C-alpha positions as a printed Julia matrix, in Angstrom:
344×3 Matrix{Float64}:
 170.36  -27.41  -171.88
 170.79  -25.71  -175.15
 173.03  -22.69  -174.91
 172.95  -19.99  -177.45
 176.06  -17.85  -178.19
 174.44  -14.38  -178.74
 176.53  -11.58  -180.35
 177.65   -8.86  -178.05
 175.14   -6.47  -179.44
 172.26   -8.83  -178.59
 173.41   -9.67  -175.1
 171.12   -8.43  -172.28
 171.99   -4.93  -171.21
 174.43   -4.41  -174.13
 172.34   -1.63  -175.5
 172.24    0.03  -172.2
 175.96    0.13  -171.51
 176.75    3.22  -173.69
 173.88    5.03  -171.97
 175.12    3.99  -168.55
 178.71    5.16  -169.4
 177.42    8.48  -170.54
 175.39    8.91  -167.43
 178.46    8.17  -165.39
 180.4    10.78  -167.33
 177.68   13.35  -166.79
 177.78   12.52  -163.06
 181.62   12.97  -163.13
 181.11   16.32  -164.88
 178.62   17.41  -162.3
 181.11   16.52  -159.7
 183.79   18.59  -161.43
 181.27   21.47  -161.65
 180.52   21.27  -157.89
 184.37   21.25  -157.24
 184.87   24.33  -159.55
 182.05   26.18  -157.7
 183.6    25.47  -154.38
 186.88   26.69  -155.65
 185.26   29.87  -156.94
 183.74   30.42  -153.37
 186.94   29.63  -151.58
 189.78   30.99  -153.76
 190.56   34.51  -154.76
 192.74   37.43  -153.82
 192.27   36.11  -150.27
 191.68   32.36  -149.85
 188.88   31.42  -147.42
 188.78   27.91  -145.76
 185.98   25.7   -146.97
 184.38   25.32  -143.46
 184.14   29.16  -143.29
 182.54   29.11  -146.71
 180.02   26.51  -145.72
 179.12   28.35  -142.49
 178.54   31.6   -144.53
 176.28   29.73  -146.94
 174.25   28.28  -144.08
 173.99   31.63  -142.4
 176.09   30.74  -139.35
 179.17   32.65  -140.47
 180.02   36.2   -139.29
 182.76   38.66  -140.01
 184.65   39.72  -143.03
 185.14   36.29  -144.66
 181.46   35.57  -144.49
 180.59   38.88  -146.05
 183.04   38.32  -148.84
 181.49   34.92  -149.57
 177.8    35.96  -149.48
 178.26   39.43  -150.85
 180.88   38.85  -153.65
 181.65   35.32  -154.38
 178.18   33.79  -154.28
 176.83   36.19  -156.91
 180.04   35.8   -158.97
 179.82   31.98  -158.92
 176.03   31.91  -159.83
 176.68   34.31  -162.72
 179.49   32.09  -163.84
 177.13   29.07  -163.73
 174.5    30.81  -165.84
 176.86   32.44  -168.36
 179.06   29.33  -168.83
 176.04   27.13  -169.34
 174.52   29.57  -171.87
 177.81   29.78  -173.81
 178.46   26.09  -173.75
 174.99   25.09  -175.07
 175.1    27.96  -177.6
 178.36   26.59  -178.98
 176.95   23.09  -179.3
 173.75   24.19  -181.04
 175.74   26.6   -183.36
 178.0    23.78  -184.49
 175.06   21.5   -185.05
 172.92   24.01  -186.94
 175.8    25.07  -189.28
 177.51   21.64  -189.49
 180.7    23.54  -188.78
 183.04   22.43  -185.96
 184.52   25.96  -185.79
 181.12   27.63  -185.21
 180.49   29.43  -181.94
 179.09   32.78  -180.8
 182.52   34.31  -181.33
 183.33   32.82  -184.82
 179.82   33.69  -186.08
 180.15   37.27  -185.08
 177.35   37.06  -182.52
 179.47   38.3   -179.59
 180.95   41.02  -181.73
 177.46   42.16  -182.78
 176.2    42.22  -179.23
 179.25   44.07  -178.11
 179.01   46.7   -180.86
 175.3    47.3   -180.05
 175.99   47.72  -176.29
 178.92   50.11  -176.9
 176.77   52.09  -179.36
 174.1    52.37  -176.72
 176.59   53.5   -174.14
 177.95   56.13  -176.58
 174.6    57.5   -177.69
 172.32   56.92  -174.66
 174.75   57.22  -171.81
 173.99   53.73  -170.28
 176.21   52.77  -167.3
 174.84   49.5   -165.86
 175.05   45.97  -167.25
 171.34   45.45  -166.5
 170.55   48.12  -169.1
 172.52   46.3   -171.82
 170.19   43.37  -172.27
 167.92   44.49  -175.17
 170.84   46.08  -177.08
 172.88   42.87  -176.7
 169.91   40.87  -178.15
 169.46   43.24  -181.02
 173.19   43.19  -181.92
 173.48   39.38  -181.62
 170.38   38.84  -183.79
 171.49   41.31  -186.49
 174.95   39.72  -186.63
 173.5    36.19  -186.9
 171.16   37.27  -189.67
 174.0    39.0   -191.52
 176.32   35.92  -191.18
 173.66   33.45  -192.39
 172.71   35.81  -195.28
 176.31   36.08  -196.52
 176.9    32.36  -196.29
 174.09   31.29  -198.61
 175.08   29.54  -201.74
 172.29   28.54  -204.15
 169.77   28.54  -201.32
 171.8    26.2   -199.15
 174.03   27.05  -196.13
 177.68   26.79  -196.85
 179.61   25.95  -193.58
 182.87   27.4   -194.89
 181.3    30.57  -196.1
 179.54   30.96  -192.81
 182.82   30.73  -190.86
 184.41   33.32  -193.17
 181.29   35.53  -192.96
 181.52   35.42  -189.17
 185.19   36.19  -189.14
 184.67   39.23  -191.49
 181.78   40.44  -189.25
 183.81   40.07  -186.13
 186.71   42.12  -187.65
 184.47   44.87  -188.91
 182.31   45.21  -185.79
 185.3    45.11  -183.54
 186.91   47.94  -185.48
 183.73   49.97  -185.28
 183.43   49.25  -181.53
 187.09   50.45  -181.01
 186.31   53.65  -183.0
 183.37   54.5   -180.81
 185.4    53.95  -177.72
 188.26   56.18  -179.0
 185.7    58.89  -179.79
 184.5    59.19  -176.21
 186.53   58.96  -172.99
 183.31   58.26  -171.08
 182.38   55.42  -173.43
 185.92   54.1   -173.12
 185.73   54.13  -169.33
 182.35   52.52  -169.15
 182.88   49.8   -171.84
 186.55   48.75  -171.52
 185.93   46.62  -168.31
 182.77   45.12  -169.7
 184.36   44.34  -173.11
 187.24   42.45  -171.43
 184.65   39.9   -170.2
 184.13   39.54  -166.52
 181.78   37.87  -163.97
 183.18   39.94  -161.08
 181.84   43.12  -159.64
 178.26   42.29  -160.42
 175.28   41.46  -158.2
 172.54   39.05  -158.73
 170.31   41.87  -159.99
 171.85   41.44  -163.51
 170.56   37.82  -163.69
 166.9    38.61  -162.98
 165.91   39.86  -166.46
 168.01   37.3   -168.41
 166.96   34.05  -166.59
 163.63   33.71  -168.56
 165.55   34.09  -171.89
 168.23   31.69  -170.87
 165.57   29.13  -169.91
 163.8    29.62  -173.21
 167.1    29.19  -175.17
 167.94   26.03  -173.21
 164.43   24.6   -173.68
 164.64   25.23  -177.52
 168.15   23.66  -177.63
 166.99   20.52  -175.86
 163.9    20.28  -178.06
 165.82   20.3   -181.31
 168.73   18.16  -180.22
 167.37   14.92  -181.8
 166.83   16.79  -185.16
 170.36   18.14  -185.1
 171.67   14.59  -185.31
 169.71   14.16  -188.61
 170.74   17.61  -189.85
 174.37   16.5   -189.73
 173.62   14.16  -192.59
 172.99   17.13  -194.88
 169.94   19.2   -195.7
 168.69   17.02  -198.54
 168.93   13.84  -196.46
 167.33   15.45  -193.48
 164.47   16.68  -195.53
 163.94   13.25  -197.07
 163.68   11.84  -193.52
 160.96   14.36  -192.64
 162.93   16.9   -190.72
 161.83   20.51  -191.27
 165.34   21.86  -191.9
 164.42   25.5   -192.15
 162.38   25.48  -188.96
 165.06   23.59  -187.03
 167.76   25.92  -188.25
 165.63   28.99  -187.36
 164.84   27.56  -183.96
 168.58   26.79  -183.34
 169.61   30.16  -184.41
 167.09   31.85  -182.11
 168.28   29.71  -179.23
 172.02   30.68  -179.94
 171.0    34.36  -180.1
 169.07   34.16  -176.85
 171.85   32.33  -174.98
 174.76   34.28  -176.36
 172.92   37.62  -176.02
 172.13   36.91  -172.46
 175.72   35.91  -171.7
 177.19   38.97  -173.41
 174.73   41.3   -171.62
 175.64   39.97  -168.23
 179.42   39.27  -168.57
 180.64   40.89  -171.71
 181.95   39.06  -174.8
 183.72   36.11  -173.1
 185.61   34.23  -175.77
 186.09   30.55  -176.67
 183.8    28.87  -174.06
 181.21   28.11  -176.73
 183.9    26.76  -179.02
 185.79   24.73  -176.55
 182.95   23.07  -174.57
 181.55   20.96  -177.47
 185.05   19.81  -178.46
 185.75   18.86  -174.86
 182.46   16.89  -174.51
 182.26   15.24  -177.93
 185.15   12.82  -177.42
 183.61   11.69  -174.09
 179.9    11.54  -174.93
 179.93   11.18  -178.7
 178.32   13.34  -181.35
 174.67   12.59  -180.4
 173.26   16.04  -179.54
 170.8    14.44  -177.1
 173.94   13.92  -174.89
 176.12   16.67  -176.26
 173.76   19.51  -175.25
 173.48   18.48  -171.6
 177.24   17.77  -171.54
 177.98   21.26  -172.72
 175.55   22.68  -170.2
 177.93   21.21  -167.51
 181.28   21.81  -169.37
 180.64   25.49  -170.1
 180.45   26.49  -166.44
 183.34   24.22  -165.56
 185.56   26.03  -168.07
 184.38   29.5   -167.21
 184.67   28.96  -163.35
 188.06   27.32  -163.71
 189.3    30.29  -165.94
 187.98   32.75  -163.48
 189.6    31.15  -160.53
 192.83   30.95  -162.48
 192.59   34.67  -163.21
 192.07   35.53  -159.56
 194.86   33.26  -158.29
 197.53   33.99  -160.91
 197.57   37.71  -160.41
 197.22   38.1   -156.6
 196.59   40.68  -155.07
 194.96   41.84  -158.31
 193.07   39.68  -160.82
 192.84   39.04  -164.52
 189.36   39.22  -166.13
 187.99   35.89  -167.12
 187.59   36.97  -170.72
 191.3    37.68  -171.04
 192.08   34.21  -169.58
 189.76   32.37  -171.88
 191.11   34.36  -174.95
 194.68   33.54  -173.97
 193.99   29.85  -173.54
 191.41   29.54  -176.38
 193.45   31.12  -179.16
 195.83   28.06  -179.49
 192.7    25.79  -179.37
 191.2    27.67  -182.34
 194.41   27.3   -184.26
 194.62   23.55  -183.6
 190.95   23.03  -184.58
 191.34   25.09  -187.71
 194.35   22.99  -188.77
 192.44   19.76  -187.98
 189.41   20.88  -189.94
 191.5    21.89  -192.9
 193.07   18.42  -193.29
Protein backbone atom coordinates (compact mmCIF):
# COMPACT_ATOMS: atom_id res chain seq x y z
CA UNK A 1 0.00 0.00 0.00
CA UNK A 2 1.30 3.41 -1.01
CA UNK A 3 1.66 5.70 2.00
CA UNK A 4 1.78 9.43 1.52
CA UNK A 5 3.63 11.66 3.97
CA UNK A 6 1.38 14.69 4.22
CA UNK A 7 2.56 17.96 5.76
CA UNK A 8 1.21 18.73 9.18
CA UNK A 9 -1.06 21.44 7.81
CA UNK A 10 -2.69 18.92 5.45
CA UNK A 11 -3.19 16.17 8.00
CA UNK A 12 -6.81 15.38 8.85
CA UNK A 13 -8.03 17.55 11.70
CA UNK A 14 -4.96 19.79 11.66
CA UNK A 15 -7.01 22.81 10.69
CA UNK A 16 -9.44 22.13 13.51
CA UNK A 17 -6.88 21.89 16.29
CA UNK A 18 -6.46 25.67 16.83
CA UNK A 19 -10.25 26.04 17.00
CA UNK A 20 -10.50 23.15 19.45
CA UNK A 21 -7.77 24.67 21.61
CA UNK A 22 -9.55 28.02 21.62
CA UNK A 23 -12.84 26.39 22.50
CA UNK A 24 -11.16 24.62 25.41
CA UNK A 25 -9.67 27.93 26.57
CA UNK A 26 -13.10 29.59 26.36
CA UNK A 27 -14.53 26.72 28.39
CA UNK A 28 -11.77 27.18 30.97
CA UNK A 29 -12.51 30.90 31.06
CA UNK A 30 -16.18 30.15 31.60
CA UNK A 31 -15.21 27.91 34.52
CA UNK A 32 -13.12 30.73 35.98
CA UNK A 33 -16.11 33.06 35.59
CA UNK A 34 -18.36 30.62 37.44
CA UNK A 35 -15.75 30.40 40.21
CA UNK A 36 -15.53 34.19 40.50
CA UNK A 37 -19.32 34.45 40.62
CA UNK A 38 -19.42 31.84 43.40
CA UNK A 39 -16.74 33.77 45.30
CA UNK A 40 -18.73 36.96 44.87
CA UNK A 41 -21.76 35.28 46.40
CA UNK A 42 -19.87 33.61 49.24
CA UNK A 43 -17.17 36.10 50.24
CA UNK A 44 -17.45 39.57 51.69
CA UNK A 45 -17.36 41.35 55.00
CA UNK A 46 -18.94 38.14 56.32
CA UNK A 47 -18.13 34.85 54.55
CA UNK A 48 -21.08 32.56 53.86
CA UNK A 49 -20.61 28.80 53.23
CA UNK A 50 -21.32 27.68 49.68
CA UNK A 51 -24.05 25.20 50.76
CA UNK A 52 -25.87 28.10 52.40
CA UNK A 53 -25.44 30.16 49.24
CA UNK A 54 -26.85 27.32 47.14
CA UNK A 55 -29.83 26.88 49.47
CA UNK A 56 -30.53 30.62 49.24
CA UNK A 57 -30.39 30.53 45.44
CA UNK A 58 -32.78 27.57 45.34
CA UNK A 59 -35.18 29.26 47.72
CA UNK A 60 -34.59 26.77 50.53
CA UNK A 61 -32.51 29.07 52.72
CA UNK A 62 -33.83 31.17 55.57
CA UNK A 63 -32.34 33.65 57.97
CA UNK A 64 -29.84 36.46 57.74
CA UNK A 65 -27.30 34.72 55.50
CA UNK A 66 -29.95 33.85 52.92
CA UNK A 67 -31.20 37.44 52.92
CA UNK A 68 -27.66 38.73 52.38
CA UNK A 69 -27.18 36.38 49.42
CA UNK A 70 -30.47 37.08 47.65
CA UNK A 71 -30.88 40.71 48.60
CA UNK A 72 -27.32 42.04 48.30
CA UNK A 73 -24.86 39.66 46.69
CA UNK A 74 -26.96 38.28 43.83
CA UNK A 75 -27.71 41.77 42.46
CA UNK A 76 -24.08 42.77 43.00
CA UNK A 77 -22.81 39.71 41.12
CA UNK A 78 -25.24 40.10 38.22
CA UNK A 79 -24.33 43.77 37.88
CA UNK A 80 -20.66 42.76 37.89
CA UNK A 81 -21.28 40.25 35.09
CA UNK A 82 -23.03 42.82 32.89
CA UNK A 83 -20.64 45.71 33.59
CA UNK A 84 -17.52 43.56 33.27
CA UNK A 85 -18.69 42.00 30.01
CA UNK A 86 -19.59 45.40 28.56
CA UNK A 87 -16.23 46.93 29.49
CA UNK A 88 -14.22 43.94 28.26
CA UNK A 89 -15.86 43.89 24.83
CA UNK A 90 -15.74 47.70 24.59
CA UNK A 91 -11.99 47.55 25.11
CA UNK A 92 -11.49 44.88 22.45
CA UNK A 93 -13.56 46.78 19.89
CA UNK A 94 -11.91 50.11 20.74
CA UNK A 95 -8.47 48.63 20.16
CA UNK A 96 -9.60 47.02 16.92
CA UNK A 97 -11.28 50.13 15.53
CA UNK A 98 -8.38 52.43 16.38
CA UNK A 99 -5.54 49.93 15.76
CA UNK A 100 -4.14 51.14 19.07
CA UNK A 101 -3.26 48.61 21.81
CA UNK A 102 -3.68 51.33 24.47
CA UNK A 103 -7.23 52.20 23.44
CA UNK A 104 -10.02 51.64 25.95
CA UNK A 105 -13.05 53.55 27.26
CA UNK A 106 -10.69 55.19 29.77
CA UNK A 107 -7.83 56.17 27.47
CA UNK A 108 -10.23 57.46 24.78
CA UNK A 109 -11.88 59.79 27.29
CA UNK A 110 -15.24 58.02 27.02
CA UNK A 111 -15.47 57.23 30.74
CA UNK A 112 -14.45 60.78 31.63
CA UNK A 113 -17.06 62.20 29.26
CA UNK A 114 -19.80 60.05 30.73
CA UNK A 115 -18.70 60.94 34.26
CA UNK A 116 -18.65 64.67 33.52
CA UNK A 117 -22.13 64.53 31.97
CA UNK A 118 -23.57 62.67 34.96
CA UNK A 119 -21.98 65.01 37.51
CA UNK A 120 -23.24 68.00 35.52
CA UNK A 121 -26.75 66.50 35.63
CA UNK A 122 -26.46 65.95 39.38
CA UNK A 123 -25.26 69.55 39.83
CA UNK A 124 -27.92 71.21 37.64
CA UNK A 125 -30.91 68.87 37.88
CA UNK A 126 -30.49 67.37 41.33
CA UNK A 127 -30.44 63.72 40.22
CA UNK A 128 -29.81 61.26 43.03
CA UNK A 129 -30.31 57.73 41.64
CA UNK A 130 -28.04 55.74 39.28
CA UNK A 131 -31.06 54.74 37.20
CA UNK A 132 -31.47 58.42 36.25
CA UNK A 133 -27.92 58.72 34.96
CA UNK A 134 -28.30 56.57 31.83
CA UNK A 135 -29.07 59.12 29.13
CA UNK A 136 -26.55 61.62 30.48
CA UNK A 137 -23.87 58.93 30.54
CA UNK A 138 -24.66 58.08 26.90
CA UNK A 139 -24.55 61.72 25.85
CA UNK A 140 -21.24 62.35 27.60
CA UNK A 141 -19.66 59.16 26.26
CA UNK A 142 -20.76 59.94 22.70
CA UNK A 143 -19.55 63.55 22.85
CA UNK A 144 -16.16 62.48 24.19
CA UNK A 145 -15.78 59.79 21.51
CA UNK A 146 -16.65 62.26 18.72
CA UNK A 147 -14.20 64.82 20.12
CA UNK A 148 -11.37 62.28 20.45
CA UNK A 149 -11.83 60.99 16.91
CA UNK A 150 -12.12 64.52 15.50
CA UNK A 151 -8.88 65.65 17.17
CA UNK A 152 -7.00 62.57 15.96
CA UNK A 153 -7.67 63.00 12.25
CA UNK A 154 -4.64 63.63 10.07
CA UNK A 155 -5.23 64.12 6.37
CA UNK A 156 -8.59 62.36 6.61
CA UNK A 157 -7.10 59.21 8.18
CA UNK A 158 -7.21 58.13 11.79
CA UNK A 159 -3.87 58.48 13.57
CA UNK A 160 -3.70 55.95 16.47
CA UNK A 161 -1.00 57.91 18.32
CA UNK A 162 -2.92 61.19 18.07
CA UNK A 163 -6.05 59.36 19.19
CA UNK A 164 -4.38 58.17 22.39
CA UNK A 165 -3.05 61.67 23.06
CA UNK A 166 -6.46 63.21 22.34
CA UNK A 167 -8.15 60.80 24.73
CA UNK A 168 -5.61 61.57 27.43
CA UNK A 169 -6.11 65.33 27.02
CA UNK A 170 -9.89 64.91 27.12
CA UNK A 171 -9.67 62.78 30.25
CA UNK A 172 -7.53 65.37 32.05
CA UNK A 173 -9.76 68.29 31.04
CA UNK A 174 -13.06 66.57 31.78
CA UNK A 175 -11.82 65.18 35.09
CA UNK A 176 -10.76 68.69 36.12
CA UNK A 177 -14.17 70.11 35.20
CA UNK A 178 -15.87 67.29 37.10
CA UNK A 179 -13.80 68.04 40.20
CA UNK A 180 -14.66 71.75 39.92
CA UNK A 181 -18.40 70.98 39.85
CA UNK A 182 -18.10 68.72 42.87
CA UNK A 183 -16.18 71.35 44.84
CA UNK A 184 -18.78 73.97 43.96
CA UNK A 185 -21.61 72.04 45.61
CA UNK A 186 -21.55 69.92 48.75
CA UNK A 187 -24.70 68.11 47.64
CA UNK A 188 -23.10 67.21 44.30
CA UNK A 189 -19.98 66.05 46.11
CA UNK A 190 -22.01 63.83 48.44
CA UNK A 191 -24.06 62.35 45.60
CA UNK A 192 -21.25 61.84 43.09
CA UNK A 193 -18.15 60.86 45.04
CA UNK A 194 -19.28 57.28 45.76
CA UNK A 195 -20.49 56.79 42.20
CA UNK A 196 -17.30 58.27 40.69
CA UNK A 197 -15.17 55.85 42.71
CA UNK A 198 -16.72 53.02 40.70
CA UNK A 199 -18.73 50.42 42.58
CA UNK A 200 -21.15 47.59 41.92
CA UNK A 201 -22.29 47.40 45.55
CA UNK A 202 -25.31 49.08 47.06
CA UNK A 203 -27.37 48.77 43.88
CA UNK A 204 -30.41 46.67 43.09
CA UNK A 205 -31.36 45.01 39.83
CA UNK A 206 -33.57 47.97 38.96
CA UNK A 207 -30.52 49.75 37.54
CA UNK A 208 -29.97 46.97 34.99
CA UNK A 209 -33.46 47.05 33.48
CA UNK A 210 -33.03 50.13 31.26
CA UNK A 211 -29.47 49.32 30.16
CA UNK A 212 -29.82 45.67 29.15
CA UNK A 213 -31.30 46.41 25.68
CA UNK A 214 -28.43 48.82 24.94
CA UNK A 215 -25.82 46.36 26.20
CA UNK A 216 -27.34 43.65 24.00
CA UNK A 217 -27.28 46.01 21.00
CA UNK A 218 -23.64 46.93 21.65
CA UNK A 219 -22.64 43.27 21.97
CA UNK A 220 -24.54 42.34 18.80
CA UNK A 221 -22.78 45.10 16.86
CA UNK A 222 -19.40 44.06 18.26
CA UNK A 223 -19.83 40.44 17.22
CA UNK A 224 -21.15 41.50 13.80
CA UNK A 225 -18.07 43.59 12.92
CA UNK A 226 -15.48 41.29 14.50
CA UNK A 227 -14.45 39.67 11.16
CA UNK A 228 -14.02 43.11 9.56
CA UNK A 229 -11.84 44.27 12.45
CA UNK A 230 -9.29 41.65 11.43
CA UNK A 231 -9.02 43.22 7.98
CA UNK A 232 -9.01 46.74 9.44
CA UNK A 233 -5.83 45.82 11.31
CA UNK A 234 -4.04 45.75 7.93
CA UNK A 235 -4.64 49.49 7.46
CA UNK A 236 -7.43 51.56 5.96
CA UNK A 237 -6.18 51.44 2.37
CA UNK A 238 -5.65 47.67 2.40
CA UNK A 239 -9.02 47.08 4.03
CA UNK A 240 -10.77 49.25 1.45
CA UNK A 241 -9.02 47.42 -1.40
CA UNK A 242 -10.37 44.16 0.06
CA UNK A 243 -13.92 45.51 -0.02
CA UNK A 244 -14.31 46.43 3.67
CA UNK A 245 -16.41 49.59 4.22
CA UNK A 246 -13.92 51.17 6.62
CA UNK A 247 -15.98 54.23 7.57
CA UNK A 248 -19.09 52.18 8.28
CA UNK A 249 -17.19 49.58 10.32
CA UNK A 250 -15.42 52.29 12.32
CA UNK A 251 -18.73 54.12 12.96
CA UNK A 252 -20.44 50.89 14.02
CA UNK A 253 -17.57 50.02 16.32
CA UNK A 254 -17.56 53.47 17.87
CA UNK A 255 -21.32 53.30 18.49
CA UNK A 256 -20.87 49.87 20.09
CA UNK A 257 -18.11 51.17 22.39
CA UNK A 258 -20.23 54.18 23.38
CA UNK A 259 -23.25 51.98 24.11
CA UNK A 260 -21.27 49.47 26.16
CA UNK A 261 -19.13 51.98 28.05
CA UNK A 262 -22.05 54.36 28.58
CA UNK A 263 -24.17 51.59 30.11
CA UNK A 264 -21.30 50.42 32.32
CA UNK A 265 -20.57 53.93 33.59
CA UNK A 266 -24.25 54.66 34.17
CA UNK A 267 -24.62 51.56 36.34
CA UNK A 268 -21.30 51.31 38.17
CA UNK A 269 -19.50 54.60 37.65
CA UNK A 270 -16.23 55.00 35.72
CA UNK A 271 -14.49 51.70 36.56
CA UNK A 272 -10.97 51.91 35.16
CA UNK A 273 -8.70 49.51 33.23
CA UNK A 274 -11.07 46.54 32.75
CA UNK A 275 -11.48 47.50 29.09
CA UNK A 276 -7.73 47.91 28.70
CA UNK A 277 -6.64 44.78 30.55
CA UNK A 278 -9.15 42.22 29.21
CA UNK A 279 -7.96 42.22 25.55
CA UNK A 280 -4.31 42.05 26.61
CA UNK A 281 -5.12 39.10 28.87
CA UNK A 282 -7.06 37.25 26.17
CA UNK A 283 -4.90 37.99 23.12
CA UNK A 284 -1.90 35.81 24.14
CA UNK A 285 -4.29 32.91 24.74
CA UNK A 286 -6.72 33.13 21.83
CA UNK A 287 -4.71 35.18 19.34
CA UNK A 288 -5.55 38.44 17.60
CA UNK A 289 -8.54 37.15 15.62
CA UNK A 290 -11.44 39.31 16.79
CA UNK A 291 -13.89 36.50 16.11
CA UNK A 292 -12.32 34.83 19.16
CA UNK A 293 -11.04 37.91 20.96
CA UNK A 294 -14.49 39.49 21.42
CA UNK A 295 -16.11 36.44 23.09
CA UNK A 296 -12.93 35.95 25.12
CA UNK A 297 -13.19 39.51 26.44
CA UNK A 298 -16.88 38.96 27.17
CA UNK A 299 -15.68 36.33 29.65
CA UNK A 300 -12.45 37.97 30.84
CA UNK A 301 -14.07 41.31 31.66
CA UNK A 302 -16.44 39.92 34.33
CA UNK A 303 -13.68 37.66 35.69
CA UNK A 304 -11.44 40.68 36.28
CA UNK A 305 -14.22 42.85 37.69
CA UNK A 306 -15.64 40.25 40.06
CA UNK A 307 -12.16 39.21 41.22
CA UNK A 308 -11.28 42.86 41.95
CA UNK A 309 -14.59 43.37 43.75
CA UNK A 310 -14.04 40.32 45.95
CA UNK A 311 -10.50 41.48 46.68
CA UNK A 312 -11.79 44.89 47.73
CA UNK A 313 -14.32 43.29 50.07
CA UNK A 314 -11.90 40.82 51.64
CA UNK A 315 -8.84 43.07 51.96
CA UNK A 316 -10.56 45.77 54.03
CA UNK A 317 -12.81 43.80 56.39
CA UNK A 318 -15.06 44.80 58.07
CA UNK A 319 -15.24 47.67 55.57
CA UNK A 320 -14.60 47.41 51.83
CA UNK A 321 -12.75 49.14 48.99
CA UNK A 322 -14.76 50.13 45.92
CA UNK A 323 -13.95 48.05 42.88
CA UNK A 324 -13.00 51.13 40.85
CA UNK A 325 -10.24 51.92 43.34
CA UNK A 326 -8.95 48.34 43.22
CA UNK A 327 -8.88 48.23 39.41
CA UNK A 328 -7.17 51.64 39.25
CA UNK A 329 -4.54 50.53 41.76
CA UNK A 330 -3.83 47.31 39.86
CA UNK A 331 -4.29 48.76 36.38
CA UNK A 332 -1.94 51.74 36.59
CA UNK A 333 1.21 49.54 36.50
CA UNK A 334 -0.33 47.61 33.59
CA UNK A 335 -0.80 50.82 31.61
CA UNK A 336 2.81 51.82 32.28
CA UNK A 337 4.10 48.42 31.09
CA UNK A 338 1.94 48.48 27.96
CA UNK A 339 2.94 52.04 27.11
CA UNK A 340 6.61 51.10 27.44
CA UNK A 341 6.07 48.01 25.28
CA UNK A 342 4.24 49.97 22.57
CA UNK A 343 6.92 52.68 22.56
CA UNK A 344 9.65 50.16 21.67
